[in-house]
Amino acid sequence: MNLQFKNKYKLLALSILLDVIGLIPFIDLIWAPLSGYIMTRLYKGDIGKIAGVITFIEEAIPGLDFIPTFTIMWFYTNVIKKTKPEDTIIEVDAE
């Protein structure tokens, strides 16, 4: 299952859709582990694993379904954590 998207706005739309699915009552027992798995597939590495655990906990605990974890993760990876060219440091070995 490869859920990598080339267009970040398609990923945002998918994230919003997954958050809306999480609002449906009575599917939490099925949706909690599934949403955690989907989160780890959408975002690779340690950050995806951490987000998957957070998503699982958020969906498993009643009353926390309103938190848009997929959308928050999209904003974190595409807006907050986005590396800017001026943040890149290139070291030059001067002899």
PDB file of N, CA and C in Angstrom:
ATOM      1  N   MET A   1       0.845  -1.180   0.000  1.00  0.00           N
ATOM      2  CA  MET A   1       0.000   0.000   0.000  1.00  0.00           C
ATOM      3  C   MET A   1       0.882   1.231   0.000  1.00  0.00           C
ATOM      4  N   ASN A   2       0.905   1.948  -1.111  1.00  0.00           N
ATOM      5  CA  ASN A   2       1.727   3.139  -1.225  1.00  0.00           C
ATOM      6  C   ASN A   2       0.823   4.359  -1.264  1.00  0.00           C
ATOM      7  N   LEU A   3       0.892   5.188  -0.247  1.00  0.00           N
ATOM      8  CA  LEU A   3       0.022   6.350  -0.147  1.00  0.00           C
ATOM      9  C   LEU A   3       0.788   7.655  -0.320  1.00  0.00           C
ATOM     10  N   GLN A   4       1.869   7.631  -1.086  1.00  0.00           N
ATOM     11  CA  GLN A   4       2.636   8.851  -1.318  1.00  0.00           C
ATOM     12  C   GLN A   4       1.957   9.695  -2.387  1.00  0.00           C
ATOM     13  N   PHE A   5       1.798  10.972  -2.098  1.00  0.00           N
ATOM     14  CA  PHE A   5       1.151  11.887  -3.021  1.00  0.00           C
ATOM     15  C   PHE A   5       2.173  12.901  -3.506  1.00  0.00           C
ATOM     16  N   LYS A   6       2.160  13.185  -4.813  1.00  0.00           N
ATOM     17  CA  LYS A   6       3.068  14.183  -5.361  1.00  0.00           C
ATOM     18  C   LYS A   6       2.557  15.592  -5.105  1.00  0.00           C
ATOM     19  N   ASN A   7       1.253  15.763  -5.082  1.00  0.00           N
ATOM     20  CA  ASN A   7       0.669  17.074  -4.871  1.00  0.00           C
ATOM     21  C   ASN A   7       0.277  17.219  -3.401  1.00  0.00           C
ATOM     22  N   LYS A   8       0.874  18.187  -2.737  1.00  0.00           N
ATOM     23  CA  LYS A   8       0.617  18.333  -1.304  1.00  0.00           C
ATOM     24  C   LYS A   8      -0.822  18.747  -1.013  1.00  0.00           C
ATOM     25  N   TYR A   9      -1.499  19.369  -1.975  1.00  0.00           N
ATOM     26  CA  TYR A   9      -2.882  19.771  -1.746  1.00  0.00           C
ATOM     27  C   TYR A   9      -3.850  18.599  -1.883  1.00  0.00           C
ATOM     28  N   LYS A  10      -3.478  17.598  -2.663  1.00  0.00           N
ATOM     29  CA  LYS A  10      -4.268  16.366  -2.694  1.00  0.00           C
ATOM     30  C   LYS A  10      -4.155  15.652  -1.352  1.00  0.00           C
ATOM     31  N   LEU A  11      -2.958  15.693  -0.776  1.00  0.00           N
ATOM     32  CA  LEU A  11      -2.755  15.109   0.544  1.00  0.00           C
ATOM     33  C   LEU A  11      -3.547  15.863   1.602  1.00  0.00           C
ATOM     34  N   LEU A  12      -3.652  17.186   1.473  1.00  0.00           N
ATOM     35  CA  LEU A  12      -4.465  17.974   2.402  1.00  0.00           C
ATOM     36  C   LEU A  12      -5.934  17.580   2.282  1.00  0.00           C
ATOM     37  N   ALA A  13      -6.426  17.434   1.057  1.00  0.00           N
ATOM     38  CA  ALA A  13      -7.824  17.032   0.857  1.00  0.00           C
ATOM     39  C   ALA A  13      -8.076  15.649   1.450  1.00  0.00           C
ATOM     40  N   LEU A  14      -7.139  14.725   1.255  1.00  0.00           N
ATOM     41  CA  LEU A  14      -7.273  13.392   1.842  1.00  0.00           C
ATOM     42  C   LEU A  14      -7.259  13.472   3.365  1.00  0.00           C
ATOM     43  N   SER A  15      -6.407  14.316   3.921  1.00  0.00           N
ATOM     44  CA  SER A  15      -6.326  14.477   5.370  1.00  0.00           C
ATOM     45  C   SER A  15      -7.645  14.989   5.940  1.00  0.00           C
ATOM     46  N   ILE A  16      -8.246  15.952   5.270  1.00  0.00           N
ATOM     47  CA  ILE A  16      -9.532  16.483   5.729  1.00  0.00           C
ATOM     48  C   ILE A  16     -10.603  15.398   5.643  1.00  0.00           C
ATOM     49  N   LEU A  17     -10.598  14.643   4.552  1.00  0.00           N
ATOM     50  CA  LEU A  17     -11.559  13.550   4.398  1.00  0.00           C
ATOM     51  C   LEU A  17     -11.393  12.511   5.503  1.00  0.00           C
ATOM     52  N   LEU A  18     -10.168  12.146   5.826  1.00  0.00           N
ATOM     53  CA  LEU A  18      -9.921  11.156   6.884  1.00  0.00           C
ATOM     54  C   LEU A  18     -10.352  11.694   8.244  1.00  0.00           C
ATOM     55  N   ASP A  19     -10.168  12.994   8.479  1.00  0.00           N
ATOM     56  CA  ASP A  19     -10.645  13.591   9.734  1.00  0.00           C
ATOM     57  C   ASP A  19     -12.162  13.578   9.809  1.00  0.00           C
ATOM     58  N   VAL A  20     -12.831  13.797   8.691  1.00  0.00           N
ATOM     59  CA  VAL A  20     -14.296  13.754   8.670  1.00  0.00           C
ATOM     60  C   VAL A  20     -14.788  12.327   8.927  1.00  0.00           C
ATOM     61  N   ILE A  21     -14.110  11.343   8.345  1.00  0.00           N
ATOM     62  CA  ILE A  21     -14.466   9.944   8.601  1.00  0.00           C
ATOM     63  C   ILE A  21     -14.343   9.642  10.092  1.00  0.00           C
ATOM     64  N   GLY A  22     -13.331  10.204  10.737  1.00  0.00           N
ATOM     65  CA  GLY A  22     -13.134   9.984  12.160  1.00  0.00           C
ATOM     66  C   GLY A  22     -14.237  10.559  13.028  1.00  0.00           C
ATOM     67  N   LEU A  23     -15.036  11.467  12.481  1.00  0.00           N
ATOM     68  CA  LEU A  23     -16.144  12.050  13.239  1.00  0.00           C
ATOM     69  C   LEU A  23     -17.376  11.154  13.278  1.00  0.00           C
ATOM     70  N   ILE A  24     -17.416  10.126  12.428  1.00  0.00           N
ATOM     71  CA  ILE A  24     -18.578   9.245  12.374  1.00  0.00           C
ATOM     72  C   ILE A  24     -18.648   8.427  13.666  1.00  0.00           C
ATOM     73  N   PRO A  25     -19.776   8.515  14.365  1.00  0.00           N
ATOM     74  CA  PRO A  25     -19.884   7.762  15.621  1.00  0.00           C
ATOM     75  C   PRO A  25     -19.995   6.256  15.364  1.00  0.00           C
ATOM     76  N   PHE A  26     -19.652   5.492  16.349  1.00  0.00           N
ATOM     77  CA  PHE A  26     -19.805   4.036  16.368  1.00  0.00           C
ATOM     78  C   PHE A  26     -18.833   3.273  15.477  1.00  0.00           C
ATOM     79  N   ILE A  27     -17.847   3.922  14.884  1.00  0.00           N
ATOM     80  CA  ILE A  27     -16.851   3.172  14.116  1.00  0.00           C
ATOM     81  C   ILE A  27     -15.475   3.253  14.770  1.00  0.00           C
ATOM     82  N   ASP A  28     -15.421   3.784  15.994  1.00  0.00           N
ATOM     83  CA  ASP A  28     -14.138   4.014  16.651  1.00  0.00           C
ATOM     84  C   ASP A  28     -13.321   2.744  16.853  1.00  0.00           C
ATOM     85  N   LEU A  29     -13.962   1.626  17.162  1.00  0.00           N
ATOM     86  CA  LEU A  29     -13.205   0.389  17.377  1.00  0.00           C
ATOM     87  C   LEU A  29     -12.483  -0.063  16.110  1.00  0.00           C
ATOM     88  N   ILE A  30     -13.074   0.178  14.980  1.00  0.00           N
ATOM     89  CA  ILE A  30     -12.437  -0.184  13.717  1.00  0.00           C
ATOM     90  C   ILE A  30     -11.538   0.945  13.232  1.00  0.00           C
ATOM     91  N   TRP A  31     -11.984   2.171  13.379  1.00  0.00           N
ATOM     92  CA  TRP A  31     -11.277   3.317  12.817  1.00  0.00           C
ATOM     93  C   TRP A  31      -9.989   3.659  13.575  1.00  0.00           C
ATOM     94  N   ALA A  32      -9.928   3.442  14.868  1.00  0.00           N
ATOM     95  CA  ALA A  32      -8.744   3.819  15.656  1.00  0.00           C
ATOM     96  C   ALA A  32      -7.474   3.117  15.140  1.00  0.00           C
ATOM     97  N   PRO A  33      -7.438   1.799  15.038  1.00  0.00           N
ATOM     98  CA  PRO A  33      -6.215   1.182  14.526  1.00  0.00           C
ATOM     99  C   PRO A  33      -5.990   1.452  13.037  1.00  0.00           C
ATOM    100  N   LEU A  34      -7.065   1.540  12.285  1.00  0.00           N
ATOM    101  CA  LEU A  34      -6.932   1.805  10.855  1.00  0.00           C
ATOM    102  C   LEU A  34      -6.374   3.202  10.608  1.00  0.00           C
ATOM    103  N   SER A  35      -6.836   4.182  11.349  1.00  0.00           N
ATOM    104  CA  SER A  35      -6.331   5.544  11.168  1.00  0.00           C
ATOM    105  C   SER A  35      -4.868   5.656  11.595  1.00  0.00           C
ATOM    106  N   GLY A  36      -4.490   4.944  12.641  1.00  0.00           N
ATOM    107  CA  GLY A  36      -3.084   4.925  13.041  1.00  0.00           C
ATOM    108  C   GLY A  36      -2.199   4.332  11.957  1.00  0.00           C
ATOM    109  N   TYR A  37      -2.667   3.255  11.339  1.00  0.00           N
ATOM    110  CA  TYR A  37      -1.919   2.621  10.248  1.00  0.00           C
ATOM    111  C   TYR A  37      -1.826   3.555   9.038  1.00  0.00           C
ATOM    112  N   ILE A  38      -2.935   4.185   8.675  1.00  0.00           N
ATOM    113  CA  ILE A  38      -2.931   5.099   7.533  1.00  0.00           C
ATOM    114  C   ILE A  38      -1.974   6.262   7.769  1.00  0.00           C
ATOM    115  N   MET A  39      -1.948   6.770   8.991  1.00  0.00           N
ATOM    116  CA  MET A  39      -1.049   7.876   9.313  1.00  0.00           C
ATOM    117  C   MET A  39       0.413   7.472   9.117  1.00  0.00           C
ATOM    118  N   THR A  40       0.767   6.261   9.524  1.00  0.00           N
ATOM    119  CA  THR A  40       2.155   5.817   9.352  1.00  0.00           C
ATOM    120  C   THR A  40       2.501   5.608   7.883  1.00  0.00           C
ATOM    121  N   ARG A  41       1.510   5.323   7.043  1.00  0.00           N
ATOM    122  CA  ARG A  41       1.750   5.157   5.613  1.00  0.00           C
ATOM    123  C   ARG A  41       1.833   6.501   4.896  1.00  0.00           C
ATOM    124  N   LEU A  42       1.099   7.487   5.368  1.00  0.00           N
ATOM    125  CA  LEU A  42       1.126   8.805   4.732  1.00  0.00           C
ATOM    126  C   LEU A  42       2.406   9.567   5.060  1.00  0.00           C
ATOM    127  N   TYR A  43       2.902   9.409   6.278  1.00  0.00           N
ATOM    128  CA  TYR A  43       4.077  10.150   6.725  1.00  0.00           C
ATOM    129  C   TYR A  43       5.121   9.147   7.207  1.00  0.00           C
ATOM    130  N   LYS A  44       6.209   9.059   6.495  1.00  0.00           N
ATOM    131  CA  LYS A  44       7.249   8.070   6.770  1.00  0.00           C
ATOM    132  C   LYS A  44       8.139   8.498   7.938  1.00  0.00           C
ATOM    133  N   GLY A  45       8.883   7.550   8.439  1.00  0.00           N
ATOM    134  CA  GLY A  45       9.876   7.821   9.473  1.00  0.00           C
ATOM    135  C   GLY A  45       9.291   7.878  10.869  1.00  0.00           C
ATOM    136  N   ASP A  46      10.108   8.386  11.774  1.00  0.00           N
ATOM    137  CA  ASP A  46       9.715   8.475  13.186  1.00  0.00           C
ATOM    138  C   ASP A  46       8.517   9.388  13.393  1.00  0.00           C
ATOM    139  N   ILE A  47       8.447  10.472  12.622  1.00  0.00           N
ATOM    140  CA  ILE A  47       7.337  11.411  12.789  1.00  0.00           C
ATOM    141  C   ILE A  47       6.015  10.747  12.426  1.00  0.00           C
ATOM    142  N   GLY A  48       6.021   9.878  11.430  1.00  0.00           N
ATOM    143  CA  GLY A  48       4.814   9.146  11.054  1.00  0.00           C
ATOM    144  C   GLY A  48       4.403   8.138  12.110  1.00  0.00           C
ATOM    145  N   LYS A  49       5.386   7.494  12.716  1.00  0.00           N
ATOM    146  CA  LYS A  49       5.087   6.526  13.780  1.00  0.00           C
ATOM    147  C   LYS A  49       4.489   7.225  15.006  1.00  0.00           C
ATOM    148  N   ILE A  50       5.077   8.350  15.372  1.00  0.00           N
ATOM    149  CA  ILE A  50       4.565   9.106  16.517  1.00  0.00           C
ATOM    150  C   ILE A  50       3.153   9.608  16.221  1.00  0.00           C
ATOM    151  N   ALA A  51       2.955  10.138  15.020  1.00  0.00           N
ATOM    152  CA  ALA A  51       1.624  10.628  14.640  1.00  0.00           C
ATOM    153  C   ALA A  51       0.614   9.485  14.588  1.00  0.00           C
ATOM    154  N   GLY A  52       1.045   8.295  14.170  1.00  0.00           N
ATOM    155  CA  GLY A  52       0.156   7.144  14.144  1.00  0.00           C
ATOM    156  C   GLY A  52      -0.320   6.757  15.535  1.00  0.00           C
ATOM    157  N   VAL A  53       0.584   6.784  16.494  1.00  0.00           N
ATOM    158  CA  VAL A  53       0.213   6.472  17.879  1.00  0.00           C
ATOM    159  C   VAL A  53      -0.737   7.533  18.428  1.00  0.00           C
ATOM    160  N   ILE A  54      -0.429   8.793  18.162  1.00  0.00           N
ATOM    161  CA  ILE A  54      -1.291   9.876  18.635  1.00  0.00           C
ATOM    162  C   ILE A  54      -2.683   9.762  18.009  1.00  0.00           C
ATOM    163  N   THR A  55      -2.729   9.453  16.713  1.00  0.00           N
ATOM    164  CA  THR A  55      -4.016   9.304  16.028  1.00  0.00           C
ATOM    165  C   THR A  55      -4.804   8.137  16.603  1.00  0.00           C
ATOM    166  N   PHE A  56      -4.124   7.026  16.860  1.00  0.00           N
ATOM    167  CA  PHE A  56      -4.794   5.874  17.452  1.00  0.00           C
ATOM    168  C   PHE A  56      -5.405   6.235  18.800  1.00  0.00           C
ATOM    169  N   ILE A  57      -4.627   6.890  19.651  1.00  0.00           N
ATOM    170  CA  ILE A  57      -5.117   7.272  20.982  1.00  0.00           C
ATOM    171  C   ILE A  57      -6.282   8.253  20.866  1.00  0.00           C
ATOM    172  N   GLU A  58      -6.143   9.236  19.970  1.00  0.00           N
ATOM    173  CA  GLU A  58      -7.192  10.249  19.795  1.00  0.00           C
ATOM    174  C   GLU A  58      -8.501   9.625  19.329  1.00  0.00           C
ATOM    175  N   GLU A  59      -8.423   8.656  18.437  1.00  0.00           N
ATOM    176  CA  GLU A  59      -9.641   8.012  17.941  1.00  0.00           C
ATOM    177  C   GLU A  59     -10.202   6.992  18.934  1.00  0.00           C
ATOM    178  N   ALA A  60      -9.350   6.395  19.751  1.00  0.00           N
ATOM    179  CA  ALA A  60      -9.796   5.365  20.689  1.00  0.00           C
ATOM    180  C   ALA A  60     -10.494   5.956  21.918  1.00  0.00           C
ATOM    181  N   ILE A  61     -10.102   7.155  22.311  1.00  0.00           N
ATOM    182  CA  ILE A  61     -10.697   7.778  23.491  1.00  0.00           C
ATOM    183  C   ILE A  61     -11.968   8.519  23.083  1.00  0.00           C
ATOM    184  N   PRO A  62     -13.104   8.161  23.666  1.00  0.00           N
ATOM    185  CA  PRO A  62     -14.359   8.843  23.317  1.00  0.00           C
ATOM    186  C   PRO A  62     -14.306  10.326  23.657  1.00  0.00           C
ATOM    187  N   GLY A  63     -14.855  11.129  22.774  1.00  0.00           N
ATOM    188  CA  GLY A  63     -14.910  12.562  23.008  1.00  0.00           C
ATOM    189  C   GLY A  63     -13.782  13.353  22.381  1.00  0.00           C
ATOM    190  N   LEU A  64     -12.765  12.689  21.880  1.00  0.00           N
ATOM    191  CA  LEU A  64     -11.637  13.397  21.261  1.00  0.00           C
ATOM    192  C   LEU A  64     -11.676  13.332  19.734  1.00  0.00           C
ATOM    193  N   ASP A  65     -12.762  12.838  19.180  1.00  0.00           N
ATOM    194  CA  ASP A  65     -12.859  12.674  17.732  1.00  0.00           C
ATOM    195  C   ASP A  65     -12.827  13.994  16.977  1.00  0.00           C
ATOM    196  N   PHE A  66     -13.105  15.089  17.641  1.00  0.00           N
ATOM    197  CA  PHE A  66     -13.157  16.381  16.966  1.00  0.00           C
ATOM    198  C   PHE A  66     -11.775  16.918  16.605  1.00  0.00           C
ATOM    199  N   ILE A  67     -10.702  16.350  17.156  1.00  0.00           N
ATOM    200  CA  ILE A  67      -9.343  16.826  16.887  1.00  0.00           C
ATOM    201  C   ILE A  67      -8.935  16.357  15.487  1.00  0.00           C
ATOM    202  N   PRO A  68      -8.601  17.280  14.588  1.00  0.00           N
ATOM    203  CA  PRO A  68      -8.243  16.899  13.214  1.00  0.00           C
ATOM    204  C   PRO A  68      -6.765  16.515  13.093  1.00  0.00           C
ATOM    205  N   THR A  69      -6.414  15.342  13.569  1.00  0.00           N
ATOM    206  CA  THR A  69      -5.006  14.951  13.628  1.00  0.00           C
ATOM    207  C   THR A  69      -4.353  14.830  12.255  1.00  0.00           C
ATOM    208  N   PHE A  70      -5.072  14.342  11.253  1.00  0.00           N
ATOM    209  CA  PHE A  70      -4.485  14.228   9.917  1.00  0.00           C
ATOM    210  C   PHE A  70      -4.174  15.613   9.344  1.00  0.00           C
ATOM    211  N   THR A  71      -5.092  16.552   9.533  1.00  0.00           N
ATOM    212  CA  THR A  71      -4.890  17.907   9.022  1.00  0.00           C
ATOM    213  C   THR A  71      -3.786  18.614   9.794  1.00  0.00           C
ATOM    214  N   ILE A  72      -3.729  18.415  11.091  1.00  0.00           N
ATOM    215  CA  ILE A  72      -2.657  19.000  11.897  1.00  0.00           C
ATOM    216  C   ILE A  72      -1.310  18.461  11.441  1.00  0.00           C
ATOM    217  N   MET A  73      -1.246  17.170  11.165  1.00  0.00           N
ATOM    218  CA  MET A  73       0.007  16.573  10.688  1.00  0.00           C
ATOM    219  C   MET A  73       0.396  17.140   9.333  1.00  0.00           C
ATOM    220  N   TRP A  74      -0.572  17.374   8.452  1.00  0.00           N
ATOM    221  CA  TRP A  74      -0.274  17.974   7.149  1.00  0.00           C
ATOM    222  C   TRP A  74       0.326  19.357   7.341  1.00  0.00           C
ATOM    223  N   PHE A  75      -0.292  20.177   8.206  1.00  0.00           N
ATOM    224  CA  PHE A  75       0.228  21.522   8.460  1.00  0.00           C
ATOM    225  C   PHE A  75       1.625  21.456   9.080  1.00  0.00           C
ATOM    226  N   TYR A  76       1.846  20.499   9.964  1.00  0.00           N
ATOM    227  CA  TYR A  76       3.162  20.376  10.584  1.00  0.00           C
ATOM    228  C   TYR A  76       4.227  20.052   9.547  1.00  0.00           C
ATOM    229  N   THR A  77       3.945  19.101   8.668  1.00  0.00           N
ATOM    230  CA  THR A  77       4.968  18.688   7.705  1.00  0.00           C
ATOM    231  C   THR A  77       5.122  19.629   6.523  1.00  0.00           C
ATOM    232  N   ASN A  78       4.063  20.330   6.130  1.00  0.00           N
ATOM    233  CA  ASN A  78       4.123  21.171   4.935  1.00  0.00           C
ATOM    234  C   ASN A  78       4.243  22.659   5.200  1.00  0.00           C
ATOM    235  N   VAL A  79       3.922  23.103   6.396  1.00  0.00           N
ATOM    236  CA  VAL A  79       3.984  24.527   6.697  1.00  0.00           C
ATOM    237  C   VAL A  79       5.008  24.808   7.793  1.00  0.00           C
ATOM    238  N   ILE A  80       4.907  24.124   8.911  1.00  0.00           N
ATOM    239  CA  ILE A  80       5.771  24.405  10.064  1.00  0.00           C
ATOM    240  C   ILE A  80       7.183  23.855   9.861  1.00  0.00           C
ATOM    241  N   LYS A  81       7.285  22.590   9.493  1.00  0.00           N
ATOM    242  CA  LYS A  81       8.594  21.932   9.399  1.00  0.00           C
ATOM    243  C   LYS A  81       9.268  22.151   8.047  1.00  0.00           C
ATOM    244  N   LYS A  82       8.597  22.772   7.134  1.00  0.00           N
ATOM    245  CA  LYS A  82       9.119  22.973   5.783  1.00  0.00           C
ATOM    246  C   LYS A  82      10.456  23.705   5.845  1.00  0.00           C
ATOM    247  N   THR A  83      11.468  23.127   5.233  1.00  0.00           N
ATOM    248  CA  THR A  83      12.785  23.756   5.240  1.00  0.00           C
ATOM    249  C   THR A  83      12.828  24.846   4.185  1.00  0.00           C
ATOM    250  N   LYS A  84      13.361  25.955   4.559  1.00  0.00           N
ATOM    251  CA  LYS A  84      13.471  27.099   3.665  1.00  0.00           C
ATOM    252  C   LYS A  84      14.909  27.177   3.158  1.00  0.00           C
ATOM    253  N   PRO A  85      15.117  27.711   1.976  1.00  0.00           N
ATOM    254  CA  PRO A  85      16.481  27.796   1.431  1.00  0.00           C
ATOM    255  C   PRO A  85      17.435  28.550   2.339  1.00  0.00           C
ATOM    256  N   GLU A  86      16.949  29.584   3.044  1.00  0.00           N
ATOM    257  CA  GLU A  86      17.842  30.346   3.912  1.00  0.00           C
ATOM    258  C   GLU A  86      18.206  29.582   5.192  1.00  0.00           C
ATOM    259  N   ASP A  87      17.475  28.498   5.482  1.00  0.00           N
ATOM    260  CA  ASP A  87      17.790  27.691   6.649  1.00  0.00           C
ATOM    261  C   ASP A  87      18.898  26.673   6.364  1.00  0.00           C
ATOM    262  N   THR A  88      19.232  26.489   5.102  1.00  0.00           N
ATOM    263  CA  THR A  88      20.231  25.509   4.726  1.00  0.00           C
ATOM    264  C   THR A  88      21.623  26.108   4.889  1.00  0.00           C
ATOM    265  N   ILE A  89      22.480  25.399   5.585  1.00  0.00           N
ATOM    266  CA  ILE A  89      23.851  25.846   5.811  1.00  0.00           C
ATOM    267  C   ILE A  89      24.774  24.943   5.016  1.00  0.00           C
ATOM    268  N   ILE A  90      25.578  25.542   4.173  1.00  0.00           N
ATOM    269  CA  ILE A  90      26.543  24.782   3.384  1.00  0.00           C
ATOM    270  C   ILE A  90      27.926  25.123   3.907  1.00  0.00           C
ATOM    271  N   GLU A  91      28.627  24.085   4.355  1.00  0.00           N
ATOM    272  CA  GLU A  91      29.971  24.295   4.874  1.00  0.00           C
ATOM    273  C   GLU A  91      30.973  24.156   3.738  1.00  0.00           C
ATOM    274  N   VAL A  92      31.901  25.084   3.680  1.00  0.00           N
ATOM    275  CA  VAL A  92      32.937  25.080   2.644  1.00  0.00           C
ATOM    276  C   VAL A  92      34.265  24.912   3.339  1.00  0.00           C
ATOM    277  N   ASP A  93      35.036  23.945   2.875  1.00  0.00           N
ATOM    278  CA  ASP A  93      36.352  23.683   3.455  1.00  0.00           C
ATOM    279  C   ASP A  93      37.362  24.603   2.770  1.00  0.00           C
ATOM    280  N   ALA A  94      37.749  25.649   3.453  1.00  0.00           N
ATOM    281  CA  ALA A  94      38.700  26.622   2.898  1.00  0.00           C
ATOM    282  C   ALA A  94      40.104  26.269   3.360  1.00  0.00           C
ATOM    283  N   GLU A  95      40.973  26.123   2.408  1.00  0.00           N
ATOM    284  CA  GLU A  95      42.368  25.793   2.775  1.00  0.00           C
ATOM    285  C   GLU A  95      43.312  26.838   2.282  1.00  0.00           C
TER     286      GLU A  95
END
